[in-house]
PDB file of C-alpha atoms in Angstrom:
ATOM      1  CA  UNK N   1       7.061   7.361  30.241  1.00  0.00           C
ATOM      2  CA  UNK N   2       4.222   4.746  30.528  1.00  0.00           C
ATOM      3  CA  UNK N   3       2.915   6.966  33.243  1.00  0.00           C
ATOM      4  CA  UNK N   4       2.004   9.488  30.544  1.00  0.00           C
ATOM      5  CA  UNK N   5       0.386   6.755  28.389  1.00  0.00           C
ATOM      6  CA  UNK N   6      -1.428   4.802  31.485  1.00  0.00           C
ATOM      7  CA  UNK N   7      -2.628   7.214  33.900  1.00  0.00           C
ATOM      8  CA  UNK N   8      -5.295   8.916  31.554  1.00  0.00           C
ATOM      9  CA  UNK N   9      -6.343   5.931  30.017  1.00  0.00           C
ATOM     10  CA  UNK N  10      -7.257   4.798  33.253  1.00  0.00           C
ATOM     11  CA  UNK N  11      -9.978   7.664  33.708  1.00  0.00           C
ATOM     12  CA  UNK N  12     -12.057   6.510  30.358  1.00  0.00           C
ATOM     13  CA  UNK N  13     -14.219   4.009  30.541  1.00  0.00           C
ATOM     14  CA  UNK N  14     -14.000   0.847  28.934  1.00  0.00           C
ATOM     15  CA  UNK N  15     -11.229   1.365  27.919  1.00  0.00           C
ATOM     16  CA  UNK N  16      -9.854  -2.100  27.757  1.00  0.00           C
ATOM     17  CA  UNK N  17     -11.828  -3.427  25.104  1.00  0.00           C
ATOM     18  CA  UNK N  18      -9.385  -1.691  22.568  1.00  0.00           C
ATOM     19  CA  UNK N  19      -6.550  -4.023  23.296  1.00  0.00           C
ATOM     20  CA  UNK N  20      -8.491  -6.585  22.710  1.00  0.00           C
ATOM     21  CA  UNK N  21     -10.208  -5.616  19.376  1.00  0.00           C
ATOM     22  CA  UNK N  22      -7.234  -4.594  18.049  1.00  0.00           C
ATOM     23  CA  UNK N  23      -5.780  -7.730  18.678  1.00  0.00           C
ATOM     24  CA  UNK N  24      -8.770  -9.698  17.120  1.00  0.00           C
ATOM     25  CA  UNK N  25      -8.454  -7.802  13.736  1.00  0.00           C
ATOM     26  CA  UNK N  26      -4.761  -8.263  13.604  1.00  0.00           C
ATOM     27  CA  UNK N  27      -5.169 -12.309  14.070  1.00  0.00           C
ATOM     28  CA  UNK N  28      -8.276 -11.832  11.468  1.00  0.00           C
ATOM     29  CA  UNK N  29      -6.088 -10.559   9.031  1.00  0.00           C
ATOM     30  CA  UNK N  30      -2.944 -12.916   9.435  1.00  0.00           C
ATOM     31  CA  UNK N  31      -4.916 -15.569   9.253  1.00  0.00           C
ATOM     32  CA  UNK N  32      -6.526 -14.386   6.132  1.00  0.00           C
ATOM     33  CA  UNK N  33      -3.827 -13.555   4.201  1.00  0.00           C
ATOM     34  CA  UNK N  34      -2.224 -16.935   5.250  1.00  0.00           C
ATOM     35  CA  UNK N  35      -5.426 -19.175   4.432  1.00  0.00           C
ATOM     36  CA  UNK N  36      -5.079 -16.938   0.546  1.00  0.00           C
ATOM     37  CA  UNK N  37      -1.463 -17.926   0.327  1.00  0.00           C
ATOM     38  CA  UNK N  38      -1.945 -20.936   0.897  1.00  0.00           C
ATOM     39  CA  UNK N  39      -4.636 -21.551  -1.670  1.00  0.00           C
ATOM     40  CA  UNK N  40      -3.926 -19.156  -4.158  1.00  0.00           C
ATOM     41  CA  UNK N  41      -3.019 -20.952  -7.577  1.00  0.00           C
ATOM     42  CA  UNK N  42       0.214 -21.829  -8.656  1.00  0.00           C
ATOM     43  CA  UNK N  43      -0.184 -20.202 -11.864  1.00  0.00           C
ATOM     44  CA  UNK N  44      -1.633 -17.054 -10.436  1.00  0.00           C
ATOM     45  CA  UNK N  45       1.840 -16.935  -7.907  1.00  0.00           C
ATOM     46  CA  UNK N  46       4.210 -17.069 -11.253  1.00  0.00           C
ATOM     47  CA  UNK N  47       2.397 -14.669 -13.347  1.00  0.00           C
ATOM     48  CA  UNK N  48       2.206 -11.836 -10.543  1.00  0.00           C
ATOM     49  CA  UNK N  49       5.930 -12.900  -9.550  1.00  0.00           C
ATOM     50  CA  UNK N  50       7.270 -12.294 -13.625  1.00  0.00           C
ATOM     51  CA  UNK N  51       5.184  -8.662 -13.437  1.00  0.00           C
ATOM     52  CA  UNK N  52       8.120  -6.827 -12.623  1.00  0.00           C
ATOM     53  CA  UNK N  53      10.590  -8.251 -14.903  1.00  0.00           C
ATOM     54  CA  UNK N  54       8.229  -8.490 -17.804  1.00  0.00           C
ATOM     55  CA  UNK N  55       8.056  -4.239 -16.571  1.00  0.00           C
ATOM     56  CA  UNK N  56      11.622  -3.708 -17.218  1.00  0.00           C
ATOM     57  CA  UNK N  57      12.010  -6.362 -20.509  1.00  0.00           C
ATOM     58  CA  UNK N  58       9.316  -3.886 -22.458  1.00  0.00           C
ATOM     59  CA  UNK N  59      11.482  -0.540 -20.849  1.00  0.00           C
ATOM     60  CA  UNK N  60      14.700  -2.213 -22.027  1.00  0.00           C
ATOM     61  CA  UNK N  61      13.303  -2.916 -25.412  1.00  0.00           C
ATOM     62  CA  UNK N  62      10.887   0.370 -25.459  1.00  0.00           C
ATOM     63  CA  UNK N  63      14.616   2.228 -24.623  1.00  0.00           C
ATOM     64  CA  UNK N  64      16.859   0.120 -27.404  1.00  0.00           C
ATOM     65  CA  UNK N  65      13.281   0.884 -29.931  1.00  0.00           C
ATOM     66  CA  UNK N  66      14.412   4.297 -29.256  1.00  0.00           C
ATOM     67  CA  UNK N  67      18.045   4.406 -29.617  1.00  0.00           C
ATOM     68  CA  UNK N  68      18.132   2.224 -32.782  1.00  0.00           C
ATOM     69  CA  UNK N  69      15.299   4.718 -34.164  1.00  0.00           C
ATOM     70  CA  UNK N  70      18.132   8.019 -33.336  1.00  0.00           C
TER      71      UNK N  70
END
C-alpha cells in the first residue's frame, strides 16, 4: 500500500518540506497549549471547570420551576 502513497510523491518536487512543516506546527502548537496550561490562573481553571455543572444546576431548577408551576 505505501507504494500507492510513495511512488507519486516522489515525482513532485520538493516535496519533502511538508513533513517537516507539518511537524513544526504540530510541536508549535503543543508547546503552546502547554506553556497556557501551565500559566493559566488558578481561578480561571475552577470557574471554566464548574461551567458545566452550574449548566445542569439552572436546567434542574429551570425543570423543577416548571413542574412546581403545573
Amino acid at each position: 500500500m505505501l507504494k500507492f502513497v510513495k511512488g507519486p510523491l516522489e515525482s513532485i518536487e520538493g516535496v519533502e518540506i511538508y513533513p517537516i512543516i507539518s511537524l513544526f506546527i504540530f510541536f508549535i502548537f503543543f508547546t503552546a497549549l502547554f506553556w497556557w496550561v501551565i500559566t493559566a490562573k488558578k481561578e480561571y481553571i475552577r470557574k471554566v471547570s464548574d461551567i458545566p455543572l452550574e449548566l445542569e444546576e439552572n436546567t434542574c431548577i429551570d425543570n423543577n420551576l416548571k413542574e412546581s408551576k403545573s
